[in-house]
XYZ file of C-alpha atoms in Angstrom:
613
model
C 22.523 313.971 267.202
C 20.435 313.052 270.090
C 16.481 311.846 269.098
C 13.845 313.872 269.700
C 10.311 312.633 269.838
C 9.401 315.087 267.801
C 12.040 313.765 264.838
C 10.634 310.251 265.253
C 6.688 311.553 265.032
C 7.870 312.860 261.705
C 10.348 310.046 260.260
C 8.223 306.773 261.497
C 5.281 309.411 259.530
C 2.702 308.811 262.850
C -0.682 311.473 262.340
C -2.503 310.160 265.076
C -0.240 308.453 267.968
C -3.350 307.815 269.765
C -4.516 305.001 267.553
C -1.111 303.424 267.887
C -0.602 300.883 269.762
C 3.209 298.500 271.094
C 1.864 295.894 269.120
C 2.146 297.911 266.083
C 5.998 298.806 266.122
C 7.431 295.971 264.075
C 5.045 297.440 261.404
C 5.647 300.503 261.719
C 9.312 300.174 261.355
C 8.628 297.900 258.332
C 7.016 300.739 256.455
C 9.292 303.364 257.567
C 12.365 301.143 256.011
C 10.826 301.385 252.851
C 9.781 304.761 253.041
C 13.415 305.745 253.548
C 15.538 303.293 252.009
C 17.957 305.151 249.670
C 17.680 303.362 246.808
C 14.070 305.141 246.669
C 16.153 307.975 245.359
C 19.424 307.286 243.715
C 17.619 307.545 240.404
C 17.618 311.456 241.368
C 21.707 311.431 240.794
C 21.615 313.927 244.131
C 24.269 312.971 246.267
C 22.630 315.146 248.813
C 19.116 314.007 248.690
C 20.721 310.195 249.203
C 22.665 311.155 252.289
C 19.914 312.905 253.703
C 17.412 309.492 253.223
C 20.443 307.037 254.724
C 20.757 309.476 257.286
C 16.503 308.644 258.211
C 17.264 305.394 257.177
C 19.664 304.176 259.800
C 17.385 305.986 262.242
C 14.382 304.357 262.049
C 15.462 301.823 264.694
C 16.171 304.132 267.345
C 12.780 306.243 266.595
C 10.489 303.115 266.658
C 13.145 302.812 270.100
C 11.591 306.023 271.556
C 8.043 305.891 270.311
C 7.760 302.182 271.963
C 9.167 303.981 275.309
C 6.460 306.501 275.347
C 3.947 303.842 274.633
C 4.998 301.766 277.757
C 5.567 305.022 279.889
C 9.257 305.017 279.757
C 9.675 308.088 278.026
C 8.864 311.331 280.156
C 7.573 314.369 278.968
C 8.863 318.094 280.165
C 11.729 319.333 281.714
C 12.504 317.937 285.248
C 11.907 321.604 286.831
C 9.716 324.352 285.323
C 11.612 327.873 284.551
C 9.759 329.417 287.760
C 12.009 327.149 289.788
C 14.816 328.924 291.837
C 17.065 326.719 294.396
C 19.172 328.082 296.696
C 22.269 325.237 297.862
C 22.806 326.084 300.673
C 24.220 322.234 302.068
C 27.597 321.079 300.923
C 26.638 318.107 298.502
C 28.417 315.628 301.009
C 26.035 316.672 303.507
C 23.156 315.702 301.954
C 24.239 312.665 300.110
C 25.038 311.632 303.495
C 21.252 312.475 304.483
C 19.812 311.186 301.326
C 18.109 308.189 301.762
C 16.401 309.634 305.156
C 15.428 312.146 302.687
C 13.771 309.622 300.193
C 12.258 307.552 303.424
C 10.409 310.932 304.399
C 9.041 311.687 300.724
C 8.445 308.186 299.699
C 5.721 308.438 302.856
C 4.778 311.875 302.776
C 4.137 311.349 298.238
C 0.481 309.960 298.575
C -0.809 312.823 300.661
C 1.104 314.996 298.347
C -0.657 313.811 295.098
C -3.625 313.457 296.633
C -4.021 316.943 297.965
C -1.885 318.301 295.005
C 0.004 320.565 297.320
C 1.901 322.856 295.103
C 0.452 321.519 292.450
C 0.081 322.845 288.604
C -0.126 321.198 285.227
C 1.565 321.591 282.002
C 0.393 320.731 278.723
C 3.352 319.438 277.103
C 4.085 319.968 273.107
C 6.070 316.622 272.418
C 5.492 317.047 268.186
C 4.703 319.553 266.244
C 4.108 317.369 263.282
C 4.457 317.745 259.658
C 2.871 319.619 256.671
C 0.951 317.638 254.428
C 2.462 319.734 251.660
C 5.627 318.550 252.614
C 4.651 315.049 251.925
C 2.896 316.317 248.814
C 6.829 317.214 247.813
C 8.365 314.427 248.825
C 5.793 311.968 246.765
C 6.484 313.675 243.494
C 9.975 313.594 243.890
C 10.370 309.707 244.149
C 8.767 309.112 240.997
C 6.155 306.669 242.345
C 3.425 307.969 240.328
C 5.452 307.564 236.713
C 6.758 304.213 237.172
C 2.708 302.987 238.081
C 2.235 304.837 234.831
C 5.096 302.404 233.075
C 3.848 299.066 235.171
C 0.434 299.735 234.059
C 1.031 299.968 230.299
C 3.122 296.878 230.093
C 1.268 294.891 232.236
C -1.950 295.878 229.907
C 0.115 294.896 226.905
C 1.395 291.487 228.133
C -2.192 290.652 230.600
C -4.682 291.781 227.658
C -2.488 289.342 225.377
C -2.516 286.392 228.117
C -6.779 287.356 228.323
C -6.748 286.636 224.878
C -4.689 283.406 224.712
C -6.790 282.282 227.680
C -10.186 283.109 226.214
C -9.230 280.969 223.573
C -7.889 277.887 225.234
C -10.992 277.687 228.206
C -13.134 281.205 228.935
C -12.908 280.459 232.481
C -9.222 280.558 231.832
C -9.613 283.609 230.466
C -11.743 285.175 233.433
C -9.374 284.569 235.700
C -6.207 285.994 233.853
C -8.775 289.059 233.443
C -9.704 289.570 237.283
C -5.691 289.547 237.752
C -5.494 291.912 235.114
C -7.782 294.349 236.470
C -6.455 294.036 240.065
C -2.834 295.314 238.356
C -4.761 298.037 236.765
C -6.148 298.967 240.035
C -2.974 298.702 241.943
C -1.150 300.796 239.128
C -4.233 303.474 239.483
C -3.350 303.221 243.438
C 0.349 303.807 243.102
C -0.057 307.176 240.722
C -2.785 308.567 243.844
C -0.935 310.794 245.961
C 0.751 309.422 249.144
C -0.957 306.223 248.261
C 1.719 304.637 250.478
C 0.341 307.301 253.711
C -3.386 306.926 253.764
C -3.521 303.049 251.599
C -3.526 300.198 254.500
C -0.160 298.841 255.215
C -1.089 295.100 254.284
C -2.644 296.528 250.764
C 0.927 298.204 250.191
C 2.473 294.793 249.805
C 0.130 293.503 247.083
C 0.229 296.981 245.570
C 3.562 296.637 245.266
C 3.784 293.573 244.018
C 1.640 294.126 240.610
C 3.540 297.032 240.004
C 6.862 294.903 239.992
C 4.901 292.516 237.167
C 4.603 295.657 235.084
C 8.089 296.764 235.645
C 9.553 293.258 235.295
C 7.998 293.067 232.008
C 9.741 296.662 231.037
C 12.649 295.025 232.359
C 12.904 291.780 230.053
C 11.627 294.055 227.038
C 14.150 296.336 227.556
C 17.358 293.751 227.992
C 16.146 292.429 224.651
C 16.252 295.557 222.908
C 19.917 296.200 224.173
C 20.735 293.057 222.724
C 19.206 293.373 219.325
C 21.124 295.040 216.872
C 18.299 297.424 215.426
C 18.238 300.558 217.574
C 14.823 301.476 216.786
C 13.538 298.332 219.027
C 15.311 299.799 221.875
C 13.571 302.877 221.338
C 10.307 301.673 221.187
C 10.486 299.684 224.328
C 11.150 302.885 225.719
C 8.577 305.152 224.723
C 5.822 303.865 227.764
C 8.594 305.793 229.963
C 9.021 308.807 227.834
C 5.601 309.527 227.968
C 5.573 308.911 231.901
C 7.970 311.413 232.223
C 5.697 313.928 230.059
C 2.493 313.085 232.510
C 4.534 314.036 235.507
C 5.784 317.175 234.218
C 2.348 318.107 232.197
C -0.049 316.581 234.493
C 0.968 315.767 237.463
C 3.313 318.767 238.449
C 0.350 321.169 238.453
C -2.193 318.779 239.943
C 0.444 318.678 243.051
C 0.879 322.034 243.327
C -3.454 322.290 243.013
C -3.414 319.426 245.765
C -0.442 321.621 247.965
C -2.882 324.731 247.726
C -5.861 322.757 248.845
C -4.376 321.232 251.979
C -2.378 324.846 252.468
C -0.603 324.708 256.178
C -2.447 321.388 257.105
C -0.286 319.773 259.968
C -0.944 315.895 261.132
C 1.159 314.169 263.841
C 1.118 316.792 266.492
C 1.269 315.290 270.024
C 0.898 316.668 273.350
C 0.615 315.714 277.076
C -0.074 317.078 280.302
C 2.663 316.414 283.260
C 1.955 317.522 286.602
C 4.789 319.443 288.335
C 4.565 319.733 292.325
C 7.033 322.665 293.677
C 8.144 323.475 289.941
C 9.251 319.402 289.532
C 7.519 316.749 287.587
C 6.102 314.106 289.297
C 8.536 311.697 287.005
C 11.305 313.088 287.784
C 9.945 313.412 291.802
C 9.719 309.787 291.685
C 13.198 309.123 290.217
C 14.665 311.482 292.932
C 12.982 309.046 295.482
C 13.752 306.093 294.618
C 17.331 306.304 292.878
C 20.497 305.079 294.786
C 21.981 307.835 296.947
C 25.340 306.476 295.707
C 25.286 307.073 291.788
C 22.920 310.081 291.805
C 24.352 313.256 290.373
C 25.354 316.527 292.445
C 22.232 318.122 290.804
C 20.127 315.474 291.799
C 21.268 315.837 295.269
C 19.950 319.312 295.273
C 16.938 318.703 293.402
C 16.220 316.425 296.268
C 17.244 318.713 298.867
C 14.878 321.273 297.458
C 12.609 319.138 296.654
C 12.251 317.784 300.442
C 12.442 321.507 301.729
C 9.217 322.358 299.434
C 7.301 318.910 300.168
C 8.060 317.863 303.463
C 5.885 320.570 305.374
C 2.784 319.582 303.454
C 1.036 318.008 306.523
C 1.146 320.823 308.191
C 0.031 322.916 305.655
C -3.181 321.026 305.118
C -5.014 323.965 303.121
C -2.359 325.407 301.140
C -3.985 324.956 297.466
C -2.720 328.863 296.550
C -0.742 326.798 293.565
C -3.249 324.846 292.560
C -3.046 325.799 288.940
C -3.506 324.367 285.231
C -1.204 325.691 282.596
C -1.167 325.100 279.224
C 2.241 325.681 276.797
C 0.977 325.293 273.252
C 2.941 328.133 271.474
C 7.153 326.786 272.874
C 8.197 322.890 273.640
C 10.656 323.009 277.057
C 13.316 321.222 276.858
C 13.059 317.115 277.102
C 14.068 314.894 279.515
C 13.776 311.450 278.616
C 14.825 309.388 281.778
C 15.012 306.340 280.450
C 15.802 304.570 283.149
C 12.212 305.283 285.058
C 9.662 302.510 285.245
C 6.442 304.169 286.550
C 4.349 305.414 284.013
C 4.533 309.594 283.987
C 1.033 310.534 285.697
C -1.344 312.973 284.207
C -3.783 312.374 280.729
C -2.644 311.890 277.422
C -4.702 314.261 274.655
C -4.025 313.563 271.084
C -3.569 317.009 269.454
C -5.477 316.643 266.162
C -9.002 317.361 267.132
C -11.616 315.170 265.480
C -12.988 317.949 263.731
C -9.485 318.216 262.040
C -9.353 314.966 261.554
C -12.089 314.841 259.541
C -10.997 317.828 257.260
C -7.920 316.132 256.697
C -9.933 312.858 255.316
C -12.108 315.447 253.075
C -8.580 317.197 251.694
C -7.321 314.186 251.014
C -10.560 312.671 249.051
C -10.552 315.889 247.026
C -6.883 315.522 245.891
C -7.797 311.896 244.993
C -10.672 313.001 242.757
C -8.533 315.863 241.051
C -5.955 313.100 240.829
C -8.625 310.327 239.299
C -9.590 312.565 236.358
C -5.643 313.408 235.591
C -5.148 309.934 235.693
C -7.977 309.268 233.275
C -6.875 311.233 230.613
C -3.395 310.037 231.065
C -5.094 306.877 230.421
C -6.407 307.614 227.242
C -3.430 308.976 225.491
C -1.457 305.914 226.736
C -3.892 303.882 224.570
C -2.242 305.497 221.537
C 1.597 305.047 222.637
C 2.879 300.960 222.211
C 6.012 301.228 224.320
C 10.295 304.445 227.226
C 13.116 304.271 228.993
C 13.045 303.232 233.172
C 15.944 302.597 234.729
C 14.153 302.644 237.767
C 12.105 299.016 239.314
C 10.199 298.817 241.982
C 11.870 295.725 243.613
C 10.603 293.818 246.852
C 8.390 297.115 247.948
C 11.524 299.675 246.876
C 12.540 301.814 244.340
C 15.869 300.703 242.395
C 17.629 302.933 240.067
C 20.543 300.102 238.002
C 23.253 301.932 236.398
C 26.084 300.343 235.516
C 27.197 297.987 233.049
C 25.301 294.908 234.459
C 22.033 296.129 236.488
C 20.666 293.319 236.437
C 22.878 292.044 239.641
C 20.166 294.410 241.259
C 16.832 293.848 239.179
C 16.380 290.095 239.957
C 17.757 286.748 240.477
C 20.807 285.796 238.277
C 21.132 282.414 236.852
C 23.568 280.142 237.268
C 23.525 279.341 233.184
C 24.168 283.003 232.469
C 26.890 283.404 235.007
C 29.106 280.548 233.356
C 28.988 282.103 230.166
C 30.877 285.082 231.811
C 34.434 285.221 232.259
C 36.266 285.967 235.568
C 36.827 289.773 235.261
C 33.450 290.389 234.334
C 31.651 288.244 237.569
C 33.783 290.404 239.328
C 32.545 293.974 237.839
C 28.970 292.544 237.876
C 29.464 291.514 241.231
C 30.907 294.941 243.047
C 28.882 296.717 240.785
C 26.168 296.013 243.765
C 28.664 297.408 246.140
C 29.193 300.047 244.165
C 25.345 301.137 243.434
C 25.332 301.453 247.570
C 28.594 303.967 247.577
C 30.775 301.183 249.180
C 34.543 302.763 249.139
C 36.579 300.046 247.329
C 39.681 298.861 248.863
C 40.825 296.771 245.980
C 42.776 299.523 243.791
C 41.669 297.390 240.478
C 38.146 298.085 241.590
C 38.722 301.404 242.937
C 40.101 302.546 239.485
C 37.480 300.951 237.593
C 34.330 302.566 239.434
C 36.061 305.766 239.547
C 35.714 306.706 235.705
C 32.099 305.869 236.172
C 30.372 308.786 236.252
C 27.181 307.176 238.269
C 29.409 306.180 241.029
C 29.162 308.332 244.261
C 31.949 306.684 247.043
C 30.231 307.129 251.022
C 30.005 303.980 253.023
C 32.961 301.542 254.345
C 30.155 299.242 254.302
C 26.871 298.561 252.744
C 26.011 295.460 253.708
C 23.150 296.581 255.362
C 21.585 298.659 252.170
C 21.477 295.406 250.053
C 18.331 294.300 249.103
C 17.645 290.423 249.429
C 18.110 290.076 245.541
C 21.311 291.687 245.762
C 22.485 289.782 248.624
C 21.487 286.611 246.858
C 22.497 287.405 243.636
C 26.627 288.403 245.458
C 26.623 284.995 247.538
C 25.990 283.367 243.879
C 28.379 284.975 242.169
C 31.031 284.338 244.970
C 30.293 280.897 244.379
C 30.482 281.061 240.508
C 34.103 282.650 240.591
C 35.210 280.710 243.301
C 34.353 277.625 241.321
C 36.220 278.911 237.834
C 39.077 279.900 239.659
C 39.265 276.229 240.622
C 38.458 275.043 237.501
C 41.569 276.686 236.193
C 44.260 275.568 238.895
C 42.787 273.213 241.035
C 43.057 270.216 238.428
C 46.261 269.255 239.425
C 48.546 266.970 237.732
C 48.755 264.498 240.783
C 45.442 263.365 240.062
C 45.508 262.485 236.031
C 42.376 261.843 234.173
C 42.566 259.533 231.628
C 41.434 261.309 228.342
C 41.600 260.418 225.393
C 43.316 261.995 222.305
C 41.829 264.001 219.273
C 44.602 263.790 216.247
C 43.103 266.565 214.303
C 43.570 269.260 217.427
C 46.706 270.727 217.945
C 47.743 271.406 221.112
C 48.783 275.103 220.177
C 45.993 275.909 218.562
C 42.188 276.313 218.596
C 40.345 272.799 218.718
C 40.041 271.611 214.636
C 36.166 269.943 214.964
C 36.947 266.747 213.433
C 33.104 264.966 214.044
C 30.679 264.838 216.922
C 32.537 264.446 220.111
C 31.994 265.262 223.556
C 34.311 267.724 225.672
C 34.295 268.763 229.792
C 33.567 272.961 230.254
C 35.745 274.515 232.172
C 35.588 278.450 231.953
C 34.394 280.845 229.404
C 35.974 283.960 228.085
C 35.247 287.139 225.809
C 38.884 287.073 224.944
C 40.893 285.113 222.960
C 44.050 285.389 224.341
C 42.446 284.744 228.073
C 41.081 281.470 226.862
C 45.006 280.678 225.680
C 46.424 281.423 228.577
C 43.822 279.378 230.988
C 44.518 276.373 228.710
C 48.383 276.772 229.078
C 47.217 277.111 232.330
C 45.799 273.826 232.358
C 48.571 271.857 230.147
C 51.019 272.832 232.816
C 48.970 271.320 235.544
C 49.351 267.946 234.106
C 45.919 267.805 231.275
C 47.746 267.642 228.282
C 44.054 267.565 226.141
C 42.903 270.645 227.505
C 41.697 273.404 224.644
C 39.370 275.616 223.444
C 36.856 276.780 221.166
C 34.959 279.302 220.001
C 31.178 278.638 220.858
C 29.586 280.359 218.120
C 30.985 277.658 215.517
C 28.818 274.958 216.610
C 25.313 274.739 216.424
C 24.479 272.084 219.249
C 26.327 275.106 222.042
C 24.642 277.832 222.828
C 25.448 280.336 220.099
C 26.955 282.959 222.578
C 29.827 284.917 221.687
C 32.553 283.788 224.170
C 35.496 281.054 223.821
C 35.060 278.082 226.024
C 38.032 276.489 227.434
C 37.794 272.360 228.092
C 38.941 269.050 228.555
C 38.857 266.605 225.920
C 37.415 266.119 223.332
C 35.803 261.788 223.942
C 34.299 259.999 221.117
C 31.520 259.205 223.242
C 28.905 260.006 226.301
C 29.786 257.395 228.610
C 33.508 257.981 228.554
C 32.799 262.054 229.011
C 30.369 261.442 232.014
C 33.342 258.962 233.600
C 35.890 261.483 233.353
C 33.463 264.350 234.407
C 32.126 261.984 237.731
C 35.555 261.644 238.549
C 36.611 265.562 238.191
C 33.071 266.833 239.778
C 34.536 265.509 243.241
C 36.951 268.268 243.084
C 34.646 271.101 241.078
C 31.431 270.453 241.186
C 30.525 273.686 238.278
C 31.886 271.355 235.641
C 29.567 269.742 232.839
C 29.618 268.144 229.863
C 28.381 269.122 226.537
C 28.496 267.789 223.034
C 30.127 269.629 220.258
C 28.303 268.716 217.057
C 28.194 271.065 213.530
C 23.720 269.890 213.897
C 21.176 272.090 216.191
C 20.181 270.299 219.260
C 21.679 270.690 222.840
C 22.802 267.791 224.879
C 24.750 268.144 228.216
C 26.314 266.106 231.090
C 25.993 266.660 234.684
């Protein structure tokens, strides 16, 4: 579908295209990204509403495209000729392509006098937008769920701020000042966030630190709510929840009919609209006149031709027609826009004035609209406030994450909430890197080609397959997060066949393990990490794996056994086990040339962690 200026007035969100200026693009295309990325609504489960926001998504490059054309004068308003306009070809179009360029001589001299006297002359006032309802927006806010997640950010950053106040009062009340101003500016921002089209009518620049705070809050939620997954008493889980539960009861008690109170207010308010006047001479536009006149003769169009052959028979007597002003007429077309023609290719800026088509009167009764709605907003808020003061913890799946909305389902959403760790990512075996990993593809709608993957995302319900490729959708903590754990299975899978038998290690040998079996701890010792499994039988097989490659002492054990590991519930496979540090760093120095994810560790039956790297 070909863009229309009108479409990119209402996706890049411009009221007033007066104030805007080239130099503002970039940001305007920032803001417009987030506005639209998908992920802003994937917590809704619509397939539709998703395809419809990728759709504006992809499109915001071409829109800021068009808008920057108009800017520079690129981008012509109007149809080339006006309805009134009826030619007559009388002159095969080899005839006058043959005539052409004495054609264009003639009109490029005559186009001065033309202007100037404004022979056959009239002006059109142009409708290039017609804008878009505030109400509109009104629907669009409530619908991404801004305003309740603000709601969750702000409770948990009052819990975890007020609690770092205290601590700091205590240690140095300066200390505790400034841990106070920064917990009052997240207040504030949460307070922004739950406004109405706070990200509209807030400044751009303020949107970023907005932002921000809101992600403490929500990162908190996050951490409190992996923990009470974890823990083995459900009713943690549900009271980490609750802040959310009673966000969703404010924006279905409160703020649903303070929306529709704000959607009455505004009624059938309309920002963005945008006109222009274009000056047609003998039904053409002056644009399109100038095109005519100075476009090759050889790669012009058969209805070119014409329109230059009329054109000339209209124009050319204007010298001798001195006082003809009989069509000296202004016209205005407010009610129907005429059909567009962008010529793209023109480099003279379209002649004529530009009027913005909000009047400042307008204007100004938008600002007042949109103060009321604040205030109405304000005192909702307020009492939302209060009852929050009597709730201690609800369920978000949702995060606000680098300036956009995530939704994480899935077995492992954190590949999409922050930055993974390399610690945590060893403890995981090779199957599961891989889920967590595609899982990020998956959250996107990438279409799998792999048919172990394809099987496996199928039977989740959350998955909706669209996109060959999603690339482009990943935020930059997903993108880091899938070039780590590339890395991370790229390094067990050498771990597990790249130690080849042509290069022996000399290790030394353990009596009390049998090579069959699960290591028998027989003392403190020291042993070389290679992978990690939640299976028993996969930890068997990658030690086989290992013994057939030539490292007769390779085993494995079952971490939770020994108090100096880390007391997660997976089976380590290893080399080893050496009665002492030096002799497991010499043997890990010499296998780190070919893997460098290997470490050392010691395996003791005491508390107290000690690796090798």
């Amino acid at each position: 579908m070909e863009m229309s200026f009108d479409f990119a007035i209402e996706l890049l969100e411009i009221s007033d295209i007066s104030k805007v200026a080239i130099q503002d693009i970039p940001s305007i295309e920032k803001k417009a990204k987030k506005r639209w990325h998908p992920d802003r609504v994937t917590h809704l489960n619509d397939p539709k509403i998703t395809k419809e926001y990728t759709g504006k998504f992809q499109r915001i490059e071409e829109a800021c495209q068009l808008i920057a054309a108009f800017l520079q004068g690129t981008y012509h308003a109007g149809e080339a000729f006006t309805q009134t306009c009826k030619t007559v070809y009388e002159e095969p179009e080899e005839i006058i392509r043959k005539n052409a360029r004495n054609i264009q001589q003639t009109l490029r001299e005559l186009w001065s006098i033309i202007r100037e006297r404004k022979y056959k002359w009239e002006e059109k006032e142009v409708v290039l937008s017609d804008g878009f309802k505030l109400k509109d927006m009104l629907s669009e806010d409530f619908k991404e769920d801004i305003a309740m997640l603000s709601v969750v950010s702000f409770f948990y950053g009052l819990v975890s701020l007020g609690l770092l106040t205290a601590i700091g009062s205590l240690i140095n009340p300066t200390l505790g000042v400034i841990v106070s101003i920064i917990w009052a500016v997240q207040a504030l921002s949460c307070i922004i966030g739950f406004l109405p089209l706070s990200r509209f009518w807030f400044p751009h620049a303020g949107q970023d630190i907005i932002f921000r705070f809101i992600n403490f809050g929500l990162g908190i939620y996050h951490w409190a709510e992996e923990q009470g997954q974890n823990s083995t008493k459900p009713w943690v889980l549900l009271l980490v929840r609750i802040p959310v539960l009673f966000a969703k009861l404010i924006k279905y008690v409160l703020l649903f009919p303070l929306y529709e109170l704000a959607k009455a207010i505004v009624g059938h308010k309309v920002l963005g609209i945008v006109k222009k006047k274009v000056n047609y001479y003998a039904d053409a536009a002056d644009w399109y006149i100038e095109q005519l006149i100075n476009n090759n003769p050889d790669q012009m169009t058969r209805d070119e031709l014409f329109h230059l052959s009329y054109i000339y028979s209209e124009l050319s007597d204007v010298k001798a027609n001195t006082n003809d002003n009989s069509r000296h007429t202004s016209y205005s077309a407010t009610s129907e826009k005429p059909p567009q023609d962008k010529g793209q290719n023109g480099t003279e800026k379209a002649t004529g004035t530009y009027t913005n088509a909000t009047p400042k009167q307008q204007v100004s009764e938008n600002k007042f609209a949109g103060i009321a709605i604040a205030c109405i907003l304000v005192i909702g808020l307020s009492l939302g406030i209060y009852f929050l003061f009597f709730n201690k913890s609800s369920k978000a799946t949702e995060l606000v994450q680098g300036d956009i909305l995530l939704s994480v389902p899935g077995k492992y959403p954190q590949g999409s909430q922050r930055i993974l760790t390399v610690e945590e990512l060893e403890s995981m075996n090779q199957y599961d890197l891989k889920i967590l990993r595609n899982e990020i593809y998956a959250r996107h709608g990438l279409l799998f080609t792999n048919e172990e993957m394809k099987q496996y995302f199928n039977l989740q319900d959350w998955y909706k397959p669209q996109y060959a490729e999603v690339n482009t959708y990943l935020t930059e903590i997903e993108k880091k997060n899938a070039m780590l754990l590339k890395r991370i299975e790229k390094a067990k899978t050498e771990a597990e066949n790249n130690i080849s038998a042509n290069e022996p290690v000399p290790l030394t040998t353990n009596p009390t393990k049998n090579a069959s079996e699960k290591f028998v701890y027989a003392g403190p010792c020291y042993i070389i990490v290679t992978a990690s499994y939640v299976n028993e039988n996969d930890a068997i097989n990658a030690m086989e794996k290992m013994k057939s490659a030539g490292n007769a002492n390779a085993g494995y054990l079952w971490i939770p056994d020994y108090p100096s590991l880390s007391g997660k519930q997976f089976y380590t496979t290893f080399l080893g086990p050496f009665t002492s540090r030096e002799e497991c760093a010499a043997n890990l120095h010499s296998l780190q040339k070919k893997n460098k994810s290997l470490y050392g560790v010691k395996v003791s039956t005491e508390t107290g962690r000690e690796e090798i790297h």
